[in-house]
Amino acid sequence: MYFDFHLHSNFSEDSTSSMEEMIKKGIALHLKGMCFTEHMDLDFPGNSFSFLTNLDMYTETFLQLKEKYQSQITLYFGLEVGLQPHLKKEIPQLCSSKNFDFLIGSTHVANRLDPYEAAFFENRSEKQAYQNYFEVLLKNLQTYSCFDTCGHIDYVVRYGPSKNTHYCYRNHADTLDEILKTLIYNGIGMECNTSGFKYGLGQPHPSLEIFTRYKELGGEIITLGSDAHSPSYIAYDFEKASALLKSCGFHYYTIFKNRKPEFIPL
């Protein structure tokens, strides 16, 4: 009986699934709760997607469905905020613009480049590209602390030329340690994002080594999300994620209501 705290419906531009479809699947899976975290990436580069959610329509639909299904599942209202260092005024305003239960801070862009695009990896090694991403992620975390968990810390690995074949914690240990220490200092959680299994990495985001190091440094706040954009991936491989987190010494994961944490046994 899990809570999935990273979900997208067609209020996110890269999903075609209605919120009601997603909810019905969550009920069928006997989830205790679901948190919708629609994309909001201000000033996203490129022309493919804008990743801007219509917050008023999203809020209205969410509240209607929350009431409709209140006897079957608990629904939580969230947002996945795309972090970029130059949005120092806009991002805190966005995070306080609605009565959110939960906010994910994610780095989808590094120096105006999207790792999804091949251009991100041009004219540098894969290791250099990953390092650049982690340095921008650290800068984001040093700039903002207005969210509850850091989304898919090694997101960039999804799109690397060899994905995680040559990727490991020690190649980026200094920067990753600073990322983890910054999260812990600011009381921000780290997400266990099971889409890594879906993308063929054989592990969630981030890797086992990073979870282990987070625990060693004193980290305790872990949120659990599938990053599902369609019903078929809701709570994807949560049993694997639970076993992995237990192997790292974690006994609980965290959900949020009204931006306040609650710890749930694994």
C-alpha positions as semicolon CSV with decimal commas, in nm:
position;residue;x (nm);y (nm);z (nm)
1;M;0,000;0,000;0,000
2;Y;0,223;0,277;-0,129
3;F;0,194;0,650;-0,192
4;D;0,319;0,762;-0,536
5;F;0,446;1,119;-0,505
6;H;0,556;1,200;-0,859
7;L;0,283;1,181;-1,122
8;H;0,193;1,371;-1,439
9;S;-0,134;1,396;-1,630
10;N;-0,217;1,588;-1,946
11;F;-0,182;1,911;-1,751
12;S;0,187;1,841;-1,819
13;E;0,270;1,892;-2,184
14;D;0,452;1,559;-2,220
15;S;0,154;1,350;-2,105
16;T;-0,166;1,257;-2,289
17;S;-0,338;1,084;-1,995
18;S;-0,624;1,250;-1,812
19;M;-0,600;1,300;-1,438
20;E;-0,909;1,083;-1,390
21;E;-0,748;0,795;-1,585
22;M;-0,445;0,818;-1,359
23;I;-0,658;0,820;-1,045
24;K;-0,860;0,516;-1,152
25;K;-0,538;0,323;-1,213
26;G;-0,406;0,424;-0,872
27;I;-0,725;0,295;-0,713
28;A;-0,695;-0,032;-0,908
29;L;-0,340;-0,068;-0,773
30;H;-0,470;-0,015;-0,417
31;L;-0,247;0,286;-0,360
32;K;-0,312;0,471;-0,036
33;G;-0,246;0,804;-0,200
34;M;-0,126;0,984;-0,512
35;C;0,035;1,323;-0,556
36;F;0,010;1,499;-0,891
37;T;0,324;1,700;-0,962
38;E;0,260;1,868;-1,295
39;H;0,551;2,028;-1,478
40;M;0,623;2,397;-1,438
41;D;0,951;2,494;-1,604
42;L;0,971;2,869;-1,636
43;D;1,183;2,994;-1,926
44;F;1,240;2,648;-2,067
45;P;1,474;2,662;-2,371
46;G;1,393;2,516;-2,712
47;N;1,078;2,488;-2,917
48;S;0,954;2,133;-2,849
49;F;0,770;2,190;-2,520
50;S;0,706;2,486;-2,294
51;F;0,637;2,274;-1,981
52;L;0,404;2,539;-1,842
53;T;0,099;2,410;-1,655
54;N;-0,223;2,610;-1,651
55;L;-0,231;2,636;-1,273
56;D;-0,590;2,758;-1,244
57;M;-0,734;2,479;-1,461
58;Y;-0,510;2,224;-1,290
59;T;-0,626;2,339;-0,945
60;E;-0,994;2,335;-1,041
61;T;-0,981;1,985;-1,194
62;F;-0,775;1,846;-0,908
63;L;-1,016;1,973;-0,641
64;Q;-1,316;1,830;-0,827
65;L;-1,156;1,488;-0,858
66;K;-1,023;1,491;-0,503
67;E;-1,379;1,531;-0,380
68;K;-1,518;1,275;-0,626
69;Y;-1,275;1,001;-0,521
70;Q;-1,223;1,094;-0,156
71;S;-1,372;0,766;-0,031
72;Q;-1,138;0,557;-0,248
73;I;-0,796;0,728;-0,242
74;T;-0,625;1,029;-0,090
75;L;-0,508;1,282;-0,349
76;Y;-0,236;1,539;-0,294
77;F;-0,173;1,861;-0,485
78;G;0,182;1,916;-0,603
79;L;0,410;2,064;-0,864
80;E;0,743;1,974;-1,021
81;V;0,930;2,301;-1,045
82;G;1,209;2,324;-1,303
83;L;1,506;2,499;-1,142
84;Q;1,737;2,740;-1,322
85;P;1,974;2,970;-1,132
86;H;1,863;3,295;-1,300
87;L;1,497;3,269;-1,187
88;K;1,567;3,396;-0,835
89;K;1,248;3,601;-0,813
90;E;1,010;3,387;-1,016
91;I;1,065;3,044;-0,858
92;P;0,996;3,142;-0,494
93;Q;0,685;3,328;-0,612
94;L;0,566;3,021;-0,800
95;C;0,623;2,796;-0,500
96;S;0,402;3,016;-0,281
97;S;0,134;3,082;-0,546
98;K;-0,103;2,798;-0,444
99;N;-0,176;2,583;-0,140
100;F;0,046;2,298;-0,253
101;D;0,089;1,981;-0,049
102;F;0,425;1,900;-0,204
103;L;0,688;2,055;-0,430
104;I;0,963;1,879;-0,625
105;G;1,261;2,087;-0,732
106;S;1,412;1,935;-1,047
107;T;1,699;2,031;-1,276
108;H;1,587;1,968;-1,633
109;V;1,819;2,223;-1,791
110;A;2,189;2,298;-1,748
111;N;2,329;2,618;-1,896
112;R;2,029;2,653;-2,126
113;L;2,071;2,301;-2,265
114;D;1,829;2,011;-2,215
115;P;2,005;1,672;-2,164
116;Y;1,723;1,515;-2,367
117;E;1,874;1,684;-2,674
118;A;2,189;1,546;-2,837
119;A;2,342;1,895;-2,832
120;F;2,395;1,863;-2,457
121;F;2,662;1,597;-2,516
122;E;2,833;1,749;-2,819
123;N;3,201;1,851;-2,805
124;R;3,266;1,699;-2,462
125;S;3,296;1,359;-2,305
126;E;3,004;1,191;-2,139
127;K;3,177;1,231;-1,801
128;Q;3,224;1,604;-1,861
129;A;2,859;1,642;-1,958
130;Y;2,745;1,463;-1,644
131;Q;2,979;1,674;-1,432
132;N;2,842;1,993;-1,584
133;Y;2,488;1,883;-1,502
134;F;2,579;1,807;-1,139
135;E;2,751;2,145;-1,101
136;V;2,438;2,326;-1,223
137;L;2,220;2,113;-0,996
138;L;2,440;2,213;-0,701
139;K;2,412;2,580;-0,796
140;N;2,033;2,544;-0,806
141;L;2,030;2,392;-0,459
142;Q;2,253;2,672;-0,329
143;T;2,008;2,924;-0,477
144;Y;1,669;2,777;-0,378
145;S;1,528;2,598;-0,076
146;C;1,157;2,660;-0,135
147;F;1,064;2,300;-0,223
148;D;1,037;1,968;-0,038
149;T;1,243;1,715;-0,231
150;C;1,508;1,715;-0,502
151;G;1,386;1,527;-0,807
152;H;1,580;1,254;-0,992
153;I;1,928;1,376;-0,896
154;D;2,110;1,193;-1,179
155;Y;1,840;1,260;-1,440
156;V;2,109;1,339;-1,698
157;V;2,216;0,972;-1,705
158;R;1,890;0,874;-1,877
159;Y;2,004;1,043;-2,194
160;G;2,380;0,990;-2,199
161;P;2,531;0,809;-2,501
162;S;2,604;0,503;-2,285
163;K;2,356;0,589;-2,007
164;N;2,501;0,450;-1,681
165;T;2,748;0,199;-1,828
166;H;3,049;0,409;-1,725
167;Y;2,876;0,634;-1,472
168;C;2,950;0,597;-1,102
169;Y;2,944;0,802;-0,786
170;R;3,324;0,826;-0,747
171;N;3,360;1,003;-1,084
172;H;3,166;1,298;-0,940
173;A;3,205;1,238;-0,565
174;D;3,306;1,590;-0,459
175;T;3,013;1,758;-0,632
176;L;2,762;1,490;-0,536
177;D;2,871;1,512;-0,172
178;E;2,812;1,887;-0,177
179;I;2,468;1,828;-0,330
180;L;2,375;1,581;-0,056
181;K;2,515;1,798;0,223
182;T;2,322;2,098;0,090
183;L;1,997;1,900;0,086
184;I;2,052;1,779;0,441
185;Y;2,149;2,125;0,570
186;N;1,835;2,280;0,418
187;G;1,602;2,000;0,534
188;I;1,514;1,906;0,176
189;G;1,452;1,544;0,085
190;M;1,591;1,332;-0,195
191;E;1,362;1,153;-0,437
192;C;1,375;0,782;-0,517
193;N;1,246;0,803;-0,873
194;T;1,170;0,461;-1,019
195;S;1,165;0,578;-1,381
196;G;1,531;0,472;-1,393
197;F;1,405;0,114;-1,410
198;K;1,173;0,209;-1,695
199;Y;1,460;0,370;-1,886
200;G;1,665;0,050;-1,866
201;L;1,920;0,171;-1,611
202;G;1,859;-0,123;-1,378
203;Q;1,827;0,120;-1,086
204;P;1,619;0,419;-0,982
205;H;1,730;0,781;-0,988
206;P;1,966;0,832;-0,820
207;S;2,195;0,530;-0,805
208;L;2,239;0,293;-0,510
209;E;2,577;0,452;-0,429
210;I;2,416;0,794;-0,387
211;F;2,143;0,663;-0,159
212;T;2,410;0,490;0,050
213;R;2,618;0,809;0,071
214;Y;2,311;1,020;0,159
215;K;2,241;0,786;0,449
216;E;2,606;0,798;0,563
217;L;2,592;1,178;0,570
218;G;2,279;1,173;0,786
219;G;2,006;1,205;0,524
220;E;1,666;1,072;0,627
221;I;1,403;1,228;0,400
222;I;1,331;1,004;0,101
223;T;1,027;1,055;-0,122
224;L;0,904;0,782;-0,356
225;G;0,776;0,857;-0,703
226;S;0,731;0,678;-1,033
227;D;0,743;0,991;-1,254
228;A;0,460;0,823;-1,445
229;H;0,314;1,012;-1,741
230;S;0,062;0,735;-1,817
231;P;-0,139;0,491;-1,603
232;S;0,077;0,191;-1,694
233;Y;0,380;0,329;-1,507
234;I;0,214;0,435;-1,181
235;A;0,404;0,290;-0,881
236;Y;0,644;0,128;-1,129
237;D;0,882;-0,118;-0,959
238;F;0,808;0,022;-0,613
239;E;0,884;-0,317;-0,459
240;K;1,236;-0,304;-0,607
241;A;1,281;0,050;-0,480
242;S;1,164;-0,046;-0,132
243;A;1,412;-0,334;-0,115
244;L;1,693;-0,107;-0,238
245;L;1,619;0,162;0,020
246;K;1,605;-0,096;0,298
247;S;1,944;-0,229;0,188
248;C;2,084;0,124;0,234
249;G;1,952;0,139;0,591
250;F;1,631;0,335;0,537
251;H;1,320;0,227;0,727
252;Y;1,079;0,499;0,610
253;Y;0,989;0,709;0,312
254;T;0,819;1,048;0,330
255;I;0,495;1,198;0,207
256;F;0,388;1,561;0,244
257;K;0,057;1,724;0,326
258;N;0,038;2,103;0,338
259;R;0,416;2,099;0,295
260;K;0,460;1,905;0,620
261;P;0,637;1,566;0,619
262;E;0,493;1,235;0,737
263;F;0,710;0,924;0,758
264;I;0,570;0,596;0,620
265;P;0,728;0,255;0,694
266;L;0,885;0,085;0,393
